């Protein structure tokens, strides 16, 4: 239902742009966001954005990452600049929306995309 892409291997100081598209099986999407999980650590919120464009960032990425979305395309982006080795993690996108199958609102996750930052 959510398809993430854009991960990869980058050197410290480099940039990557993640994208996540929500399929048409989900509609009436409110907040969208990106989370990450590093090996041995809990999943944490990286950034979120409301349908109206209000954003929220983890302290560790503020000023380096930018979240944006295209409501017409049901797509959320994460521009990551000045990457650090500690940003290495699997990044997951998330959307709060309504399932066409059940007509119930829920939280939906993408499959994750790996970001590796080398020092």
CSV table of N, CA, C and O in Angstrom, one decimal, residues 54-93:
chain,number,residue,atom,x,y,z
A,54,UNK,N,2.0,21.3,7.6
A,54,UNK,CA,2.8,21.5,8.8
A,54,UNK,C,3.7,20.4,9.1
A,54,UNK,O,3.4,19.2,8.9
A,55,UNK,N,5.0,20.7,9.4
A,55,UNK,CA,6.0,19.7,9.6
A,55,UNK,C,6.5,19.6,11.0
A,55,UNK,O,6.4,20.6,11.8
A,56,UNK,N,7.1,18.5,11.3
A,56,UNK,CA,7.7,18.2,12.6
A,56,UNK,C,9.0,17.3,12.3
A,56,UNK,O,8.9,16.4,11.5
A,57,UNK,N,10.0,17.7,13.0
A,57,UNK,CA,11.3,17.0,12.8
A,57,UNK,C,11.9,16.5,14.1
A,57,UNK,O,11.8,17.1,15.2
A,58,UNK,N,12.6,15.4,14.1
A,58,UNK,CA,13.4,14.9,15.2
A,58,UNK,C,14.6,16.0,15.3
A,58,UNK,O,15.1,16.5,14.3
A,59,UNK,N,15.0,16.2,16.6
A,59,UNK,CA,16.0,17.1,16.8
A,59,UNK,C,17.3,16.8,16.1
A,59,UNK,O,18.0,17.7,15.5
A,60,UNK,N,17.6,15.5,15.9
A,60,UNK,CA,18.8,15.0,15.3
A,60,UNK,C,18.9,15.3,13.8
A,60,UNK,O,20.0,15.3,13.3
A,61,UNK,N,17.8,15.6,13.2
A,61,UNK,CA,17.8,15.8,11.7
A,61,UNK,C,17.4,17.3,11.4
A,61,UNK,O,17.5,17.6,10.2
A,62,UNK,N,16.9,18.0,12.3
A,62,UNK,CA,16.4,19.4,12.0
A,62,UNK,C,17.6,20.2,11.4
A,62,UNK,O,18.7,20.2,11.9
A,63,UNK,N,17.2,20.9,10.3
A,63,UNK,CA,18.2,21.7,9.6
A,63,UNK,C,18.9,20.9,8.5
A,63,UNK,O,19.6,21.5,7.7
A,64,UNK,N,18.8,19.6,8.5
A,64,UNK,CA,19.5,18.8,7.5
A,64,UNK,C,18.5,18.1,6.6
A,64,UNK,O,18.8,17.9,5.4
A,65,UNK,N,17.4,17.7,7.1
A,65,UNK,CA,16.4,16.9,6.4
A,65,UNK,C,15.2,17.8,6.1
A,65,UNK,O,14.8,18.7,7.0
A,66,UNK,N,14.5,17.6,5.0
A,66,UNK,CA,13.3,18.3,4.7
A,66,UNK,C,12.2,17.4,4.2
A,66,UNK,O,12.5,16.6,3.2
A,67,UNK,N,11.1,17.4,4.8
A,67,UNK,CA,10.0,16.6,4.4
A,67,UNK,C,9.0,17.4,3.6
A,67,UNK,O,8.8,18.6,3.9
A,68,UNK,N,8.5,16.8,2.5
A,68,UNK,CA,7.5,17.5,1.7
A,68,UNK,C,6.5,16.5,1.2
A,68,UNK,O,6.8,15.2,1.3
A,69,UNK,N,5.4,16.9,0.6
A,69,UNK,CA,4.4,16.0,0.0
A,69,UNK,C,3.7,16.6,-1.1
A,69,UNK,O,3.6,17.8,-1.3
A,70,UNK,N,3.2,15.7,-2.0
A,70,UNK,CA,2.4,16.1,-3.1
A,70,UNK,C,1.0,15.4,-2.9
A,70,UNK,O,0.9,14.2,-3.1
A,71,UNK,N,0.0,16.1,-2.4
A,71,UNK,CA,-1.3,15.5,-2.1
A,71,UNK,C,-1.9,14.9,-3.3
A,71,UNK,O,-2.6,13.8,-3.2
A,72,UNK,N,-1.8,15.5,-4.5
A,72,UNK,CA,-2.4,15.0,-5.7
A,72,UNK,C,-1.8,13.6,-6.1
A,72,UNK,O,-2.5,12.8,-6.7
A,73,UNK,N,-0.6,13.4,-5.7
A,73,UNK,CA,0.1,12.1,-6.1
A,73,UNK,C,0.2,11.2,-4.9
A,73,UNK,O,0.8,10.1,-5.0
A,74,UNK,N,-0.4,11.6,-3.8
A,74,UNK,CA,-0.3,10.7,-2.5
A,74,UNK,C,1.2,10.3,-2.3
A,74,UNK,O,1.4,9.2,-1.9
A,75,UNK,N,2.1,11.3,-2.4
A,75,UNK,CA,3.5,11.0,-2.3
A,75,UNK,C,4.1,11.9,-1.2
A,75,UNK,O,3.8,13.1,-1.1
A,76,UNK,N,5.0,11.3,-0.4
A,76,UNK,CA,5.8,12.1,0.5
A,76,UNK,C,7.3,11.9,0.2
A,76,UNK,O,7.7,10.8,-0.2
A,77,UNK,N,8.0,12.9,0.4
A,77,UNK,CA,9.4,12.9,0.1
A,77,UNK,C,10.2,13.3,1.4
A,77,UNK,O,9.7,13.9,2.3
A,78,UNK,N,11.5,12.8,1.4
A,78,UNK,CA,12.4,13.2,2.5
A,78,UNK,C,13.7,13.5,1.8
A,78,UNK,O,14.4,12.6,1.3
A,79,UNK,N,14.1,14.8,1.8
A,79,UNK,CA,15.4,15.2,1.3
A,79,UNK,C,16.3,15.2,2.4
A,79,UNK,O,16.1,15.9,3.4
A,80,UNK,N,17.4,14.5,2.3
A,80,UNK,CA,18.4,14.3,3.4
A,80,UNK,C,19.7,14.9,2.9
A,80,UNK,O,20.3,14.4,2.0
A,81,UNK,N,20.1,15.9,3.6
A,81,UNK,CA,21.4,16.6,3.2
A,81,UNK,C,22.4,16.4,4.4
A,81,UNK,O,22.0,16.1,5.5
A,82,UNK,N,23.7,16.7,4.2
A,82,UNK,CA,24.7,16.6,5.2
A,82,UNK,C,24.6,15.3,6.0
A,82,UNK,O,24.6,15.3,7.3
A,83,UNK,N,24.4,14.2,5.3
A,83,UNK,CA,24.2,12.9,6.0
A,83,UNK,C,25.4,12.5,6.8
A,83,UNK,O,26.6,12.8,6.5
A,84,UNK,N,25.1,11.9,8.0
A,84,UNK,CA,26.1,11.4,8.9
A,84,UNK,C,26.0,9.9,9.1
A,84,UNK,O,25.0,9.3,8.8
A,85,UNK,N,27.1,9.3,9.5
A,85,UNK,CA,27.1,7.8,9.7
A,85,UNK,C,26.0,7.4,10.6
A,85,UNK,O,25.4,6.3,10.4
A,86,UNK,N,25.6,8.2,11.6
A,86,UNK,CA,24.6,7.9,12.5
A,86,UNK,C,23.2,7.9,11.9
A,86,UNK,O,22.2,7.6,12.5
A,87,UNK,N,23.1,8.4,10.7
A,87,UNK,CA,21.8,8.4,10.0
A,87,UNK,C,21.5,7.0,9.3
A,87,UNK,O,20.5,6.8,8.8
A,88,UNK,N,22.5,6.2,9.3
A,88,UNK,CA,22.4,4.8,8.8
A,88,UNK,C,21.2,4.1,9.4
A,88,UNK,O,21.2,3.9,10.7
A,89,UNK,N,20.3,3.6,8.6
A,89,UNK,CA,19.1,2.9,9.2
A,89,UNK,C,18.2,2.5,8.0
A,89,UNK,O,18.4,2.9,6.9
A,90,UNK,N,17.2,1.7,8.3
A,90,UNK,CA,16.2,1.4,7.4
A,90,UNK,C,15.1,2.5,7.6
A,90,UNK,O,14.7,2.7,8.8
A,91,UNK,N,14.7,3.1,6.6
A,91,UNK,CA,13.8,4.2,6.6
A,91,UNK,C,12.4,3.7,6.1
A,91,UNK,O,12.3,3.1,5.1
A,92,UNK,N,11.4,4.0,7.0
A,92,UNK,CA,10.0,3.5,6.7
A,92,UNK,C,9.1,4.8,6.5
A,92,UNK,O,9.2,5.7,7.3
A,93,UNK,N,8.3,4.7,5.5
A,93,UNK,CA,7.2,5.8,5.4
A,93,UNK,C,5.9,5.3,6.0
A,93,UNK,O,5.7,4.1,6.1
